[in-house]
Structure formats: C-alpha cells, structure tokens
Amino acid sequence: MNYPEWAPQILVEQHKKRTDNDLPERKFKTQDPETIIADVLQKQGGNMSEENIENIRRTLYRNSLGGLPDKESTALLELLISDLRMKDAWKALAKRVKQGQEFFSFFRACEDGITGWRGDLKQTPSERRAFYQEIWDAAATLQSLMGKSSEFDHYSINRLVDDQQIKWLLDELSGTTDIRYARFCLHDVIPSMFEILNDIATKATQYAEEESSVKKPNSVNAEIHYFTRSLSDYCQGQYNQPLHEVVAITTAVIFDQQNIDTDYVRKIVKR
C-alpha cells in the first residue's frame, strides 16, 4: 500500500504491523463478538432467544477494551489514513497534538464511538427512566423481602469469599496466617447486602435522569448521531474544543456520507 505523506506516521506504522505478513502475529487482538456468540450458541444447542443473544452482543461490545474486532479495526485504520478527505482533519489535529500517541488515541476514540453504539441499550428518554425505575423497584423489593427474614439479618458478601481467596490475601499482605482473623477483618471492609442494594437504588435514580445517548435511537441516523457526540466529547476533553470540522470530516469518512459538515455536527452535539 502506498501511504500518503499527510497520514500520521504512528498510524502508518500501526497499519504496517497489522498487514505485514512477514511480521509475527500481533499478541493482543480483539475477537469478533459474532464468533463468540456462535460458540455460545453451539454449546447451548442453539437454544437462545434473540433478546439474550442481543444482550450478549451488547455486553461484549461494552467490554471490548481492545476496540473493534481485529479485521474491522484494521479496515477502519486504513480508511482513516488513505481517504483524501482526512488530510484536513489530520492537519487540524497536528496543530494541537503534543505527541504522536495522540493520533492513535484519536483513532481509538473513533473505535469507541462505534463500539459504544453497539453496546448501547438504545432507549428513548422515557424508556430509560422506566428501565432504571424497574431496577430501583427490584432493589427495593429485594431489600424489603430480605429485611423481613431473620435468616438474612447477618447476610454478607464476606461469606462468598472462599478460603483460597483469603489465603491469597494473606500472601499479598504477608501478615497474619490466621484465616479466621483475616475473614473477621474483611467483615468490616466488605459492604453488607443492604448497603449494596441501597447503592444500586441510588444509582438507578441517578442514571434515570441522565440524558439518553441519542434522543431518537430508532431513527435512520441514530448511529451517526451517537458517533458524532462521542467523538466531539473526546475532542472537547482532550483539547478543550469540540473541533467540529475534524469531527465532521471523520464522521463523513467513516459513514460515507456527503451531507455532514460543521453545521450538522454543531446541531447534533448541542445539548
């Protein structure tokens, strides 16, 4: 591949490492969630509902610390260093970056904007409030039921910590060798089930009032809107500016759109 001179060198080198067959295979790769789901389905004999499959898919993307699946990630990288429209975006970023690693951070922010949407629940504001209200209700109900039963009076997560874990803790602390004493110490550290349920209910109330990722998650351009906001938030946090032009160019390239400009981005990110 002939790399353009305007492409950030750190990204060019990264692409070479990923595509050079003479180099050893990369040690850390992100596995395709669809492959993982296929394996789970095979083990379950195909007996899984579409809802459960989608829940697994969302969870895998939410926890995809390595970004997109390897092939998709490499294709995205190639797009961002070869599409001529990106020349102005990289030029604008070059005026602000203090070290080359920031170019790679920007690329990872683009991946996050894609995986974030795939892992999102895609709820309208009212659906979001109802969802977290359900969690609050469940936590309150469980707490109420447990409070009525004397058997749960002294329930603690401490009991779920087995002796092997305690021994590991002792080795780490290199202190006492008395497992019972260590467990006694843990009792004062690990929160009770009631404290945990209270915290869950409190957080559910907080999350219910937070803004949904996209106001109309079922709209045709919902994924684009999510990505635009995500990348804009990254630029704002990294450079104290939303960099509308950079976001507009990058979004247009990734989603192959012709009508995305700074005005479009400005409307999307307006809170």
Backbone as a ProteinNet text record, in pm:
[ID]
protein_1_A
[PRIMARY]
MNYPEWAPQILVEQHKKRTDNDLPERKFKTQDPETIIADVLQKQGGNMSEENIENIRRTLYRNSLGGLPDKESTALLELLISDLRMKDAWKALAKRVKQGQEFFSFFRACEDGITGWRGDLKQTPSERRAFYQEIWDAAATLQSLMGKSSEFDHYSINRLVDDQQIKWLLDELSGTTDIRYARFCLHDVIPSMFEILNDIATKATQYAEEESSVKKPNSVNAEIHYFTRSLSDYCQGQYNQPLHEVVAITTAVIFDQQNIDTDYVRKIVKR
[TERTIARY]
84.2	0	87.5	53.3	124.7	58.7	131.9	76	94.2	-8.9	3.6	94.3	163.2	259.2	191.5	62.4	-7.2	-60.2	-57.9	-109.1	-14.5	-66.9	17.6	107.3	235.1	331.8	302.8	257.4	230.8	119.2	22.2	-87.1	-42.6	44.3	100.5	178	262	341	251.2	143.1	49.5	-16.2	-51.8	-114	-16.4	107.9	209.7	225.2	225.8	240.3	124.1	6.8	-112	-123.5	-61.6	-81.7	43.4	156.4	280.8	285.3	274.8	272.3	406.3	514.1	646.1	670.8	584.4	599.4	521.6	565.6	491.2	351.1	257.3	118.8	106.4	19.9	1.1	-41.9	16.6	-9.9	-152	-195.5	-326.6	-421.8	-528.1	-630.5	-767.1	-860.2	-996.9	-1077.8	-1129.7	-1203.9	-1339.3	-1384.7	-1513.2	-1626.2	-1709.8	-1822.3	-1912.6	-1926.8	-2012.6	-1956.4	-1823.3	-1759.8	-1785.8	-1776.7	-1802.2	-1946.8	-2039.3	-2182	-2209.2	-2144.4	-2162.6	-2116.4	-2006.4	-1956.4	-2054.6	-2109.6	-2206.4	-2331.2	-2376.7	-2495.8	-2472.6	-2352.8	-2321.2	-2325	-2269.8	-2268.7	-2409.3	-2494.3	-2632	-2726.9	-2672.9	-2756.1	-2851.1	-2812.7	-2896	-3017.9	-3029.8	-3149	-3130.3	-3130.1	-3120.8	-3213.9	-3280.3	-3371.3	-3291.4	-3354.2	-3289.4	-3253.5	-3338	-3310.7	-3184.4	-3167.3	-3047.1	-2922	-2935.3	-2821.9	-2780.3	-2879.7	-2850.7	-2789.9	-2835.2	-2777.5	-2629.8	-2597.6	-2458.3	-2376.3	-2432.7	-2362.1	-2331.8	-2430.7	-2409.2	-2301.6	-2307.7	-2209.7	-2068.5	-2053.8	-1921.7	-1866.4	-1951.7	-1904.2	-1876.4	-1957.1	-1931.5	-1798	-1760.4	-1637.3	-1521.2	-1536.6	-1431.8	-1320.4	-1233.4	-1126	-1028.5	-1023	-931.9	-990.3	-1113.8	-1176	-1258.4	-1260.1	-1335.3	-1267.4	-1343.3	-1279.9	-1162.1	-1060.4	-932.8	-943.8	-1016	-1026.7	-1096.7	-1202.9	-1278.2	-1195.1	-1119.2	-1034.4	-926.9	-865.6	-761.1	-818.7	-939.3	-1004.7	-1035.5	-1078.1	-1106.3	-978.1	-871.4	-742.5	-697.6	-710.8	-671.4	-755	-882.6	-971.3	-927.8	-893.9	-861	-724.3	-638.4	-507	-494.5	-603.8	-595.5	-699.9	-812.8	-916.8	-870	-865.9	-812.5	-883.6	-1010.7	-1085.4	-1025.2	-952.9	-895.2	-771.6	-719.6	-598.1	-616.3	-728.6	-753.4	-777.6	-837.7	-862.7	-731.7	-643.1	-514.4	-430.1	-442	-367.8	-413.9	-545.4	-600.5	-558.7	-556.9	-515.4	-366.3	-287	-142	-103.6	-188.7	-161.4	-179.4	-245.9	-280.5	-211.4	-173.7	-114.8	24.5	55	185.7	278.8	218.9	298.7	221.3	295.6	233.8	129.3	142.8	48.9	-93.9	-109.3	-242.7	-318.4	-246	-312.5	-376.2	-303.3	-357.7	-475.3	-467.4	-578.6	-702.9	-683.6	-797.1	-858.9	-774.2	-823.7	-902.9	-852	-923.6	-1056.4	-1059.7	-1185	-1287.8	-1240	-1330.1	-1385.9	-1300.6	-1347.2	-1450.1	-1422	-1513.6	-1650.3	-1650.2	-1776.7	-1860.9	-1795.6	-1865.6	-1907.4	-1812.3	-1844.6	-1942.2	-1933.2	-2022.9	-2168.6	-2193.8	-2329.9	-2377.8	-2290.5	-2328	-2357.1	-2295.4	-2319.3	-2428.6	-2482.5	-2582.2	-2720.5	-2800.5	-2935.9	-3032.3	-2993.6	-3074	-3216.4	-3223.2	-3351.2	-3387.7	-3516.8	-3566.6	-3559.8	-3571.3	-3568.5	-3671.6	-3792.2	-3896.2	-3865.2	-3810.7	-3771.5	-3657.2	-3566.8	-3454.8	-3504.5	-3595.1	-3648.4	-3721.6	-3800.8	-3876	-3781.8	-3673.9	-3577.7	-3511	-3463.1	-3394.1	-3490.9	-3615.7	-3715.9	-3739.5	-3734.3	-3751.6	-3637.9	-3516.5	-3403.4	-3421.7	-3466.2	-3489.8	-3594.5	-3702.6	-3810.4	-3759.5	-3679.2	-3627.6	-3536.2	-3449.5	-3358.8	-3438.6	-3539.8	-3620.8	-3701.3	-3755.4	-3833	-3746.2	-3627.4	-3537.1	-3493	-3464.2	-3422.9	-3535.5	-3658	-3773.4	-3795.4	-3787.1	-3807	-3698.9	-3574.8	-3465.5	-3478.8	-3531.1	-3547	-3651	-3742.7	-3847.6	-3800.4	-3690.8	-3643.6	-3525.8	-3539.1	-3429.6	-3306.3	-3329.3	-3216.5	-3120.2	-3168.2	-3082.9	-3030	-3053.6	-3011.1	-2861.1	-2783.5	-2637.3	-2576.4	-2657.5	-2607.4	-2497.9	-2390.5	-2279.6	-2209.8	-2162.3	-2084.6	-1957	-1917.9	-1799.2	-1805.3	-1926.8	-1942.3	-1912.3	-1914.2	-1889.9	-1740.9	-1660.2	-1515.7	-1462.8	-1410.3	-1367.3	-1227.5	-1187.5	-1061.5	-940.1	-947.5	-835.5	-811.4	-919.9	-906	-848.1	-889	-834.4	-684.1	-644.4	-502	-422.6	-482.2	-415.8	-398.2	-503.1	-497	-387.5	-378.7	-275.9	-135.7	-121.1	8.9	43.7	-59.2	-37.6	-3.1	-71.1	-48.1	75.2	115.3	230.9	227.2	108.3	91.6	51.1	-63	-111.8	-141.6	-133.3	-166.9	-299.2	-368.2	-495.4	-609.3	-663.4	-769.8	-892.5	-924.3	-1044.1	-1029.6	-910.4	-886.9	-896.1	-839.7	-844.6	-989	-1068.2	-1209.3	-1282.9	-1246.7	-1305.5	-1274.3	-1151.4	-1111.6	-1191	-1212.2	-1289	-1432	-1484.6	-1623.7	-1644.2	-1539.8	-1550.7	-1521.4	-1475.7	-1439.1	-1545.6	-1593.6	-1690.1	-1828.9	-1896.7	-2029.1	-2133.2	-2233.6	-2342.7	-2430.7	-2513.9	-2605.2	-2702.5	-2741.9	-2836	-2771.6	-2643.8	-2572	-2558.9	-2534.7	-2520.2	-2652	-2761.7	-2892.2	-2929.7	-2894.9	-2919.2	-2841.7	-2717.8	-2633.6	-2687.7	-2734.3	-2792.5	-2914.6	-3001.2	-3122.3	-3087.6	-2988.6	-2946.6	-2892.4	-2808.9	-2750.3	-2856.7	-2954.2	-3061.3	-3138.6	-3164.8	-3233.8	-3150.6	-3020.5	-2929.5	-2925.7	-2909.4	-2899.1	-3028.5	-3141.3	-3270.4	-3285.3	-3220	-3232.7	-3126.5	-3028.7	-2924.9	-2978.7	-2919	-2964.1	-2936.2	-3030.4	-3010.1	-2899.9	-2830.8	-2720	-2767.3	-2887.4	-2947.8	-3096.6	-3149.1	-3289.2	-3385.4	-3349.6	-3434.5	-3351.8	-3335.3	-3246.3	-3289.8	-3414.4	-3462.6	-3459.1	-3407.2	-3400.9	-3291.5	-3300.2	-3205.7	-3061.8	-3045.6	-2911.4	-2867.6	-2934.8	-2904.4	-2758.4	-2706.1	-2567	-2470.5	-2500.4	-2416.2	-2420	-2540.1	-2554.2	-2475.7	-2482.8	-2409.5	-2259.1	-2211.1	-2067.7	-2023.4	-2102.5	-2068.5	-2053.6	-2148.4	-2141.5	-2020.7	-1997.8	-1887.9	-1753.1	-1731.1	-1602.9	-1588.4	-1698.8	-1696.5	-1660.8	-1717.2	-1684.9	-1537.1	-1482.9	-1340.6	-1255.3	-1286	-1208.9	-1220.3	-1340	-1360.5	-1277.3	-1275.8	-1198.5	-1048.7	-1005.2	-862	-803.3	-881.3	-826.7	-904.4	-1004.3	-1089	-1162.6	-1179.6	-1255.4	-1326.9	-1450.2	-1521.9	-1468.7	-1389	-1329	-1433.2	-1535.3	-1646.2	-1600.6	-1501.4	-1455.7	-1392.8	-1308.6	-1243	-1347.2	-1442.1	-1547.7	-1632.6	-1664.7	-1748.3	-1678.7	-1552.1	-1477.4	-1467.8	-1428.8	-1409.9	-1540	-1648.7	-1779.4	-1822.4	-1802	-1839.8	-1761	-1633.1	-1548.5	-1590.9	-1607	-1638	-1773.8	-1871.6	-2006.7	-2038.9	-1938.2	-1951.1	-2072.9	-2076.9	-2186.3	-2133.9	-2218	-2176.9	-2232.4	-2333.2	-2402.7	-2363.8	-2253	-2211.6	-2106.6	-2141.1	-2048	-2049.2	-1980.9	-1970.1	-2106.2	-2194.1	-2328	-2405.9	-2391.8	-2458.8	-2410.1	-2278.1	-2220.2	-2263.6	-2262.7	-2299.9	-2441.3	-2531.4	-2670.8	-2680.9	-2600.7	-2608.2	-2555	-2445.4	-2380.8	-2441.3	-2526.5	-2589.4	-2676.2	-2651.7	-2722.3	-2849.3
-119.8	0	124.4	222	348.8	445.3	481.1	566.8	713.7	794.1	937.3	1004.6	1108.4	1175.5	1247.3	1280.6	1354.5	1263.4	1133.1	1040.9	1038.3	1041.8	1037	913.3	934	825.3	711.8	744.5	641.1	547.7	602.4	519.6	439.3	498.3	425.9	303.9	324.5	214.6	107.9	151	55.6	-28.9	35.2	-38	-136.9	-97.3	-186.8	-310.6	-290.5	-403.4	-500.7	-446.2	-530.9	-606.2	-552.9	-611.9	-677.3	-660.4	-719.9	-868.1	-952.9	-1097.7	-1151.8	-1074.2	-1119.9	-1094.8	-1011.6	-982.4	-1084.3	-1110.6	-1204.5	-1151.6	-1241.9	-1203.7	-1121.4	-1021.5	-935.6	-1017.9	-983.7	-1060.6	-1038.2	-911.2	-878.3	-841.4	-919.4	-893.8	-894	-825.1	-827	-925.3	-1027.5	-1130.3	-1077.6	-1126.5	-1085.6	-1135.1	-1043.8	-1085.8	-1189.2	-1179.9	-1275.6	-1417.4	-1428.4	-1559.5	-1615	-1526.6	-1568.5	-1612.4	-1536.1	-1569.6	-1703.1	-1725.6	-1851.5	-1969.5	-1951.2	-2057.2	-2083.9	-1976	-1990.3	-2062.8	-2025.9	-2089.3	-2238.5	-2270.8	-2411.5	-2491.8	-2432.9	-2500.2	-2513	-2415.2	-2415.7	-2490.9	-2546.8	-2619.1	-2528.6	-2400.9	-2305	-2258.8	-2299	-2264.6	-2133.8	-2024.4	-1891.8	-1796.8	-1711.2	-1614.6	-1502.3	-1431.7	-1319	-1211.2	-1196.9	-1096.5	-1130.8	-1257.8	-1299	-1284.8	-1316.7	-1301.8	-1156	-1067.8	-924.9	-872.5	-925.2	-884.8	-923.4	-1044.5	-1088.8	-999.9	-970	-886.5	-749	-688.7	-556.6	-562.4	-666.4	-680.1	-694.8	-772.7	-792.8	-662.3	-583	-455.4	-354.1	-357.6	-264.5	-294	-420.4	-461	-482.8	-435.4	-457.5	-354.5	-378.2	-284.2	-271.5	-374.2	-369.2	-298.6	-251	-180.8	-273.3	-244.8	-324	-458.6	-556.7	-682.6	-653	-735.5	-704.2	-664.6	-743.7	-713.6	-580.8	-557.9	-433.8	-313.8	-332.7	-225.8	-187.2	-288.2	-261.8	-193.6	-232.8	-169.6	-23.2	3.7	141.8	224.3	166.5	234.6	270.7	175.2	200.9	311.9	313.2	416	554.7	566.2	696.4	749.2	663.4	711.1	708.8	678.4	673.2	761	784.3	867	1012.2	1071.7	1206.4	1310.6	1285.4	1381.5	1396.5	1295.3	1300.1	1389.7	1431.5	1514.4	1639.4	1708.4	1830.9	1802	1687.9	1652.4	1627	1550.5	1522.2	1649	1735.9	1862.8	1948.3	1953.7	2032.6	1974.2	1843.4	1778.9	1798.9	1798.3	1811.8	1943.1	2043.5	2173.6	2168.9	2064.6	2057.1	1944.6	1838.1	1723.4	1758.4	1704.3	1728.2	1609.8	1493.3	1375.1	1284.4	1205.7	1123.7	1027.1	985.4	889.4	942.1	1074.8	1134.2	1100.5	1079.8	1039.4	902	814.5	679.9	687.7	778	796.8	843.7	927.2	974.8	858	773.7	655.5	565.4	546.6	464	529.1	661.9	732.1	705.3	692.2	658.1	517.4	424.5	288.6	289	368.5	375.6	429.2	521.2	576.7	473.4	372.9	265.8	154.9	108.3	0.9	48.5	177.5	232	222.6	250.9	241.6	96.9	7.4	-134.3	-191.1	-133.4	-180.5	-104.3	-2.5	83.2	17.9	47	-8	57	173.6	243.3	271.3	345.1	377	522.8	546.4	683.3	733.6	864.5	916	849.5	829	766.5	619.9	549.9	409.8	398.5	494.9	494.6	511.2	606.6	628.5	504.6	442.9	323.2	207.6	194.7	86.1	97.4	216.7	233.5	235.9	274.6	264.3	117.5	32.4	-111.7	-166.9	-119.7	-161.9	-113.9	12.4	66.8	-17.6	-48.8	-128.6	-266	-327.5	-461.3	-458.3	-355.9	-344.3	-320.4	-233.1	-202.9	-324.1	-398	-518	-623.8	-646.5	-746.3	-705.6	-578.5	-531.5	-549.4	-519.9	-534.3	-680.1	-768.2	-910.4	-965.6	-927.6	-975.8	-922.1	-797.9	-737.9	-807	-878.1	-949.5	-1085.1	-1133.2	-1267.3	-1261.8	-1327.2	-1329.1	-1400.7	-1492.2	-1565.9	-1473.6	-1357.2	-1264.7	-1150.2	-1157.8	-1048.6	-1021.3	-1125.3	-1108.5	-1148.7	-1138	-1176.4	-1079.4	-1134.3	-1051	-1117	-1035.4	-1086	-1151.7	-1117.1	-1176.2	-1328.6	-1382.7	-1528.3	-1591.7	-1512	-1564.2	-1568.4	-1512.6	-1516.4	-1647.6	-1733.9	-1865.1	-1859.9	-1971.3	-1975.2	-1955.8	-2003.6	-1986.5	-1838.2	-1762.7	-1619.5	-1551	-1599.8	-1546.3	-1573.7	-1694.5	-1730.4	-1640.9	-1614.9	-1524.1	-1386.4	-1340.4	-1210.4	-1208.5	-1317.2	-1326.3	-1320.6	-1390.5	-1389.4	-1248.3	-1180.2	-1044.6	-950	-966.6	-878.6	-919.7	-1045.4	-1103	-1071	-1084.9	-1057.9	-1182.8	-1175.6	-1288.3	-1409.3	-1527.8	-1650.6	-1709.3	-1635.2	-1680.7	-1645.8	-1747.3	-1724.3	-1664.2	-1711.3	-1660.8	-1512.5	-1472.2	-1331.9	-1246.1	-1298	-1223.6	-1206.4	-1313.5	-1304.8	-1203.6	-1200.3	-1103.7	-961.6	-940.4	-808.2	-771.7	-871.1	-845.6	-804.5	-858.1	-828.8	-678.6	-609.2	-465.3	-385	-454.1	-385	-402.9	-526.1	-556.1	-505.6	-432.8	-379.7	-490.1	-462.9	-558.9	-557.5	-659.8	-667.9	-549.8	-506	-394.5	-264.2	-245.9	-126.7	-129.9	-248.7	-262.9	-232.7	-285.7	-261	-113.3	-48.6	95.2	171.9	130.7	197.8	175.8	53.5	23.6	110.7	122.6	203.5	350.5	399.5	539.8	567	476.9	495	482.7	393.6	378.1	508.6	575.1	704.4	807.7	806.2	899.5	874.6	748.7	714.9	743.4	728.5	750.6	894	987.8	1128.9	1176.6	1091.3	1130.1	1127.1	1206.5	1216.8	1088.3	1047.8	930.5	959.6	855.1	873.5	938.3	899.8	956.7	974	1090.6	1119.1	1028.4	995.3	907.5	786.7	688.1	574.6	486	498.3	414.9	488	609.7	685.3	629.7	662.4	610.8	652.4	774.1	827.4	820.5	738.9	732.4	696.1	600.4	558.1	672	747.7	862.2	968.2	993.6	1093.4	1051.4	924	873	891.8	852.5	863.6	1009.7	1097.1	1240.2	1296.2	1264.1	1310.9	1253	1124.3	1056.5	1117.1	1136.9	1190.8	1337.5	1410.5	1550.3	1561	1471.4	1469.9	1439.8	1348	1316.4	1439.9	1508.1	1626.2	1736.3	1754	1854.7	1822.2	1696.3	1655.9	1661.4	1629.1	1623.2	1759.8	1844.3	1970.8	2093.7	2071.2	2181.2	2252.3	2183.3	2233.6	2115.2	2136.1	2023.5	1989	2080	2057	2006.2	2086.7	2047.1	2004.5	2075.1	2041.7	1903	1874.1	1743.3	1632.8	1656.1	1558.3	1538.1	1646.4	1637.9	1556.9	1585.9	1513.7	1365.4	1335.8	1197.2	1118.4	1178.7	1112.8	1086.8	1185.6	1171.3	1058.3	1045.7	941.3	803	789.7	658.7	607.2	697	654.7	682.9	728.3	752.2	839.8	954.4	1050	1177.5	1239.8	1361.4	1488.9	1473.5	1591.8	1628.5	1574.3	1604.6	1715.3	1830.5	1942.3	1995.7	2107.1	2160.9	2201.4	2253.3	2292	2169	2060.9	1935.3	1888.4	1889.3	1844.6	1935.4	2065.8	2162.4	2137.7	2102.2	2074.9	1945.6	1846.8	1717.5	1726.4	1797.1	1799.2	1905.2	1988.7	2091.9	2024.1	2057.6	1993.9	2072.9
0	0	0	-80.9	-84	14.4	118.2	221.4	185.1	200.5	171.1	273.5	231.1	319.3	436.5	419.7	525.6	637.1	616.5	718.4	838.1	961	1080.2	1080.1	1102	1091.4	1188.1	1307.7	1407.3	1361.8	1287.5	1236.4	1114.6	1035.1	920.7	969.9	1072.7	1127.2	1188.3	1252.6	1310.6	1201.5	1091.5	980.9	919.3	906.4	851.3	938.8	1069.5	1161.8	1149.1	1123.3	1116.1	984.2	880	746.8	688.2	753.3	703.7	741.8	644.4	669.1	718.6	699.8	741.8	890.9	951	1092.5	1175.9	1299.2	1385.1	1412.7	1431.7	1453.8	1581.4	1577.8	1694.3	1816	1930.8	2051.7	2102.8	2101.5	2155.7	2043.6	2030.8	1930.4	1997.6	1935.2	1986.2	1903.8	1969.5	1897.9	1852.4	1741.1	1686.8	1777.6	1828.9	1914	1847	1714.9	1644.7	1653.5	1655.4	1670.4	1809.7	1909.5	2047.2	2062.7	2005.5	2013.1	1944.6	1831.3	1758.7	1844.9	1916.8	2005.8	2119.8	2175.3	2284.3	2233.9	2116.2	2057.4	2034.2	1989.8	1964.9	2094.8	2200.4	2330.2	2387.7	2355.9	2406.3	2313.1	2207.5	2111.5	2036.3	2025.3	1952.3	2028.3	2154.8	2233.4	2308.5	2235.2	2295.6	2222.5	2297.2	2237	2172.4	2080.3	2014.9	2116.6	2217.5	2321.5	2398.4	2433.8	2505.5	2419.2	2292.7	2200.5	2191.3	2180.3	2170	2299.7	2412.8	2541.3	2548.6	2500.7	2498.8	2406	2289.8	2191.7	2250.5	2314.5	2375.1	2483.2	2565.3	2673.1	2617.1	2513.2	2452.5	2397.2	2333.6	2279	2389.1	2495.6	2606.8	2674.5	2676	2743.1	2647.1	2524	2422.8	2440.7	2540.1	2569.1	2452.8	2369.6	2255.8	2135.1	2146.5	2035.2	1947.7	1819.8	1723.4	1698.9	1645.6	1603.6	1511.8	1517.2	1453.6	1306.3	1226.9	1083.6	1059.5	1134.8	1119.2	1165	1272.2	1323.6	1221.6	1160.6	1061.1	937.9	897.2	782.5	812.9	936.3	976.2	976.9	1028	1030.9	889.3	799.1	660	598.3	627.9	574.6	620.8	748.1	806	763.4	710.3	664.8	512.6	445.1	298.5	229.5	294.2	232.8	230.1	113	94.6	180.8	212.4	293.9	433.2	479.7	613.7	621.7	509.1	509.4	594.8	576	652.3	800.5	828.9	968.4	1042.6	981.7	1045.5	1054.6	956.8	959.1	1076.5	1096.9	1207.7	1342.7	1351.5	1476.6	1502.1	1396	1409.1	1476.2	1464.4	1525.9	1677.4	1724.3	1866.2	1941.8	1871.5	1941.6	1994.5	2112.3	2173	2151.8	2122.4	2093.7	1998.3	1921.9	1818.4	1869.4	1994.5	2051.8	2049.4	2047.8	2046.8	1918.1	1809.2	1684.9	1702.3	1770.7	1794.8	1891.7	1988.6	2082.9	2009	1909.6	1829.2	1752.8	1696.9	1626.4	1720.3	1842.9	1940	1979.1	1982.2	2011.8	1902.3	1779.1	1668	1687.5	1727.7	1756.5	1869.1	1972.4	2086.8	2045.1	1949.8	1901.8	1829.2	1772.9	1701.5	1798.5	1880	1974.8	2082.1	2116	2216.6	2174.4	2047.7	1996.4	1992.8	1956.6	1950.2	2088.9	2190.6	2326.2	2399	2333.7	2396.9	2396.5	2500.5	2507.8	2408.9	2359.3	2257.7	2307.5	2415.5	2477.5	2456.7	2441.1	2441	2585.6	2608.3	2746.1	2837.2	2787	2870	2896.6	2796.2	2814.9	2915.7	2910.9	3004.1	3147.4	3167.4	3302.4	3353.2	3265.7	3305.4	3338.1	3262	3282.1	3418.6	3451	3578.7	3697	3670	3774.8	3808.8	3707.9	3729.4	3815.1	3790.1	3872.5	4015.8	4031.8	4165.6	4238.2	4168.2	4228.5	4270.4	4184.3	4213.9	4336.3	4343	4457.4	4585.2	4577.1	4695.3	4740.2	4643.1	4675.6	4742.8	4686.2	4742.6	4883.1	4900.9	5032.4	5134.1	5092.3	5181.1	5219.8	5121.4	5147.6	5240.6	5215.9	5299.8	5442.3	5453.7	5585.5	5671.1	5608	5681.1	5732.6	5680.5	5714.1	5809.5	5923.8	6020.8	5966.1	5871.8	5813.8	5738.6	5696.8	5621.2	5708.1	5839.2	5927.1	5919.3	5907.5	5906.7	5771.7	5667.2	5535.2	5491.1	5440	5394.2	5276.6	5186.5	5073.2	5123.5	5243.9	5304.9	5301.6	5313.9	5315.2	5179.3	5075.4	4940.3	4906	4993.9	4971.7	5029.1	4941.5	4990.5	5053	5116.6	5189.9	5100.3	4976.7	4884.3	4855.4	4843.1	4820.9	4944.4	5062.4	5186.3	5194.8	5157.3	5160.1	5065.1	4949.3	4854.2	4916.7	4988.2	5053.7	5159.9	5234.8	5337.3	5275.9	5163.8	5095.9	5048.7	4998.2	4948.4	5063.4	5175.4	5290.2	5370.1	5349.7	5420.7	5570.4	5626.5	5768.8	5843.1	5909.7	5988.4	5900.7	5960.8	5887.2	5935.9	6017.4	6073.3	5978.5	5909.8	5812.6	5879	5997.9	6065.8	6099.5	6139.3	6171	6044.9	5934.7	5808.7	5763.1	5778.6	5740.5	5829.4	5958.1	6050.2	6004	5958.3	5908.4	5783.1	5696.2	5574.3	5605.5	5714	5751.3	5769.6	5816.7	5839.3	5713.1	5609.9	5485.4	5377.3	5362.3	5256.5	5297	5210.9	5244.7	5257.7	5337.9	5353.2	5229.4	5216.7	5102.4	5103	5219.9	5229	5179.9	5212.8	5165	5013	4959.9	4815.2	4745	4798.8	4738.1	4746.6	4856.4	4868.6	4761.7	4741.6	4642.3	4501.5	4473.6	4342.3	4317.6	4417.7	4404	4382.2	4456.6	4442.2	4303.4	4255	4121.9	4012.5	4032.6	3934	3920.6	4032.6	4029.3	3954	3978.1	3911.4	3761.2	3722.8	3581	3505.3	3573.5	3508.7	3459.8	3528.9	3494.7	3396.1	3369.1	3274	3131.5	3048.1	2909.6	2832.7	2750.5	2666.1	2564.8	2520.6	2426.3	2296.8	2253.6	2132.4	2159.8	2128.7	2160	2084.2	1960	1879.7	1835.3	1924.6	1896.1	1780.8	1737.5	1626.9	1492.6	1491.3	1366.9	1275.5	1148.8	1048.5	1080.1	1128.6	1151.8	1298	1377.4	1520.4	1546.7	1472.4	1493	1462.3	1357.6	1320.9	1429.8	1482.2	1588.7	1712.2	1746.4	1863.5	1842.8	1725.8	1696.1	1700.5	1641.5	1637.3	1777.2	1862.9	2001.5	2074.1	2054.4	2121.8	2084	1954.4	1908.7	1948.7	1947	1989.3	2136.8	2218.2	2361.1	2382.9	2302.2	2313.9	2283.7	2174.8	2135.5	2241	2294.7	2398	2521.4	2559.7	2676.6	2653.5	2531.2	2500.6	2468.9	2398.8	2350.9	2396.9	2483.6	2532.3	2419.6	2310.2	2195.5	2130.1	2081.9	2018.2	1879.7	1819.1	1686.6	1587.2	1563.3	1476.3	1336.7	1282.7	1147.2	1143	1241.6	1248.2	1265.6	1353.3	1378.2	1253.6	1185.6	1064.9	956	932	828.2	862.6	985	1026.9	1019.8	1065.8	1061.9	917.6	832	690.7	624.3	659	600.9	650.1	779.3	836.5	791.1	783.3	745.8	599	525.4	382.1	351.2	416.2	399.6	333.5	253.3	183.1	247.4	331.1	383.6	525.6	575.5	711.6	709.2	768.4	777.4	919.9	941.8	1077.2	1133.5	1048.9	1095.9	1141.9	1068.5	1103.6	1240.1	1257.8	1384.3	1499.1	1474.3	1577.2	1627.3	1538.5	1577.5	1659	1621.7	1689.7	1831.7	1849.9	1981.9	2073.5	2022	2105.1	2211.6	2335.5	2447.1	2481.6
[MASK]
+++++++++++++++++++++++++++++++++++++++++++++++++++++++++++++++++++++++++++++++++++++++++++++++++++++++++++++++++++++++++++++++++++++++++++++++++++++++++++++++++++++++++++++++++++++++++++++++++++++++++++++++++++++++++++++++++++++++++++++++++++++++++++++++++++++++++++++++

